[in-house]
């Protein structure tokens, strides 16, 4: 099993709550889709062609500052649990974490993990560069990923069309190849039932939303990923400016909803938050979805200053560590299915107890 | 407002968990119905006649050892909240706690509260003597109430028929006038869904069951009052022996149910107990019925040794103190209705926090 502690930042730096608007925004992620010129897209390529692409990317990475020291995992030779762990850490897509055929994901697929930037190889595109930072910080995320993009682009030629821009496997990514995602926590809008109105508004201004785990994933725990729908026809900075403005508005709506809740239903709000805390602190069995929802309640309380003894990083960290593969990994990779919720609850209790001891 | 701390034992001695089988049986109560010879039953009597009865009982009580130092409350002049408090403490019946007409209960009704025994005057019968002790202890409860019965019977003549025994207002009490009630906690039988079978069995052997607050009251929190259905045709000791034997069987069933739960579903059981604890320990708003149900869960955990830091007396005490009038009294008698659940939750948190500090 891979040792997640060896990942840059333990793989959790993006959750440390240090970035702007961290009480609402968990993280900003920017990914750039790139393909190597003169090579067939990964899905159409033979295994040998994909191996060639992977070799070129690794060589280019070794010449770069950003990815020279990256940890490299070949996903086609990694055990299933490790792939799941990397997926739950938001550094490998769902597609590359599940088997394609023969029980492994696509042959020659890999992920390179540097300090500020990661790169999936032979996913839908040859290269998917990802910058992931704490809070709302499009500039920081873009700077990190752009640097890797420039460095790698000096070593290999990317497929680029003078009129359309970067060419990608799926036409929806053509142009900038840029997708920015803001992982935001909107319990206030959910509780005030304003969320649907706000989400509908997003689609009218070119934004889309998903749940915690990318396309098609359900919204649990009031966590939403907001991202740009179009990649074409605007420059990178125009795209990011627009997204930043809209996310700013969503933040304003959420702040207002929280103020309304505090004004009109303070004891209902407080009760909700503390019940969630009480269950997390004492339950002996927790399902994944319930844990998410309870963590959402506590996170709201921490954000509003109602729960002084718990830090935002602790809550964010538990959102990651309560996921199925993480729970399984904590138990050394072997766990009776019925034991998973018991083990999850034990971990949550332990972390919250340690937190109380540290802060109390 | 009356000061409950001035009651003998603070009025809570019967909940201290010191009696036999206290992990299952909260209390044993025995009441004797008596009427003064040559006086009309209370419901048919004029106010003057009831006053005369009350006067005779008080005089007799002053000559007795058991009730000489009793606190005396005239229920017809006591504020509604105080009557509710005494009802919630199980020393005044529902009938005498609610208004009959003109906003007060029956004129000349009263309660005398001694250390081991209490007496309601001008309830359904002229005199209802009550012995209330911790745990399963029919002998102790009967000894207390019998002593008062003998002492008062030396001062006043009770209506007694050589064939039928003691005469009472309602024919179901004729004979011994004795009703013994065991307040027992049966969560194991409820969780294993065996409770209906057990309760049905009771009616076949002359026992009846009710909820926590006497006739017609709903069962909440898995607390049941088991009592004898008949008062006629058997001696007091025969009645008590029979009840004791049957309650012994119910206890056996409950113990067995708990063992089955511990064997077959230990983590579900533990989770249930600790979730209840977590909510009580942290919720900011608690309804009465929810509090009862959660206390039931914690009480089960305490009984099984799963919750080491909480004492049985604390749980028993909270069952009393979370009732509506007690919550209101804690707030000085004035409380916005919406504040009652908030105040209830605050009290529970405070008591459980103090308990953790004392034991931790």
PDB file of C-alpha atoms in Angstrom, chain A residues 267 270-271 274-275 277-279 281-286 290 342, chain B residues 267 270-271 274-275 277-279 281-286 290 342:
ATOM      1  CA  UNK A 267     -31.253  28.002  18.320  1.00  0.00           C
ATOM      2  CA  UNK A 270     -26.976  25.883  16.957  1.00  0.00           C
ATOM      3  CA  UNK A 271     -28.871  22.703  17.763  1.00  0.00           C
ATOM      4  CA  UNK A 274     -24.097  20.551  18.007  1.00  0.00           C
ATOM      5  CA  UNK A 275     -26.179  17.474  17.276  1.00  0.00           C
ATOM      6  CA  UNK A 277     -20.893  17.279  16.610  1.00  0.00           C
ATOM      7  CA  UNK A 278     -22.398  15.044  19.312  1.00  0.00           C
ATOM      8  CA  UNK A 279     -22.994  12.225  16.853  1.00  0.00           C
ATOM      9  CA  UNK A 281     -17.922  12.675  18.703  1.00  0.00           C
ATOM     10  CA  UNK A 282     -19.731   9.632  20.110  1.00  0.00           C
ATOM     11  CA  UNK A 283     -21.296   7.396  17.444  1.00  0.00           C
ATOM     12  CA  UNK A 284     -19.811   3.921  17.166  1.00  0.00           C
ATOM     13  CA  UNK A 285     -20.826   3.404  13.549  1.00  0.00           C
ATOM     14  CA  UNK A 286     -20.973   5.949  10.733  1.00  0.00           C
ATOM     15  CA  UNK A 290     -24.024  10.355   7.101  1.00  0.00           C
ATOM     16  CA  UNK A 342     -17.325   1.058  12.910  1.00  0.00           C
TER      17      UNK A 342
ATOM     18  CA  UNK B 267     -21.835  -2.682  17.573  1.00  0.00           C
ATOM     19  CA  UNK B 270     -23.090   0.322  21.338  1.00  0.00           C
ATOM     20  CA  UNK B 271     -23.731   2.767  18.528  1.00  0.00           C
ATOM     21  CA  UNK B 274     -23.427   6.380  22.304  1.00  0.00           C
ATOM     22  CA  UNK B 275     -25.483   8.262  19.752  1.00  0.00           C
ATOM     23  CA  UNK B 277     -25.271  10.042  24.783  1.00  0.00           C
ATOM     24  CA  UNK B 278     -23.783  12.266  22.074  1.00  0.00           C
ATOM     25  CA  UNK B 279     -27.103  13.965  21.419  1.00  0.00           C
ATOM     26  CA  UNK B 281     -24.382  15.753  25.733  1.00  0.00           C
ATOM     27  CA  UNK B 282     -24.405  18.269  22.884  1.00  0.00           C
ATOM     28  CA  UNK B 283     -27.899  19.051  21.556  1.00  0.00           C
ATOM     29  CA  UNK B 284     -29.076  22.636  22.083  1.00  0.00           C
ATOM     30  CA  UNK B 285     -32.768  21.782  21.979  1.00  0.00           C
ATOM     31  CA  UNK B 286     -34.527  18.679  23.275  1.00  0.00           C
ATOM     32  CA  UNK B 290     -36.937  12.718  22.584  1.00  0.00           C
ATOM     33  CA  UNK B 342     -33.545  24.913  24.780  1.00  0.00           C
TER      34      UNK B 342
END
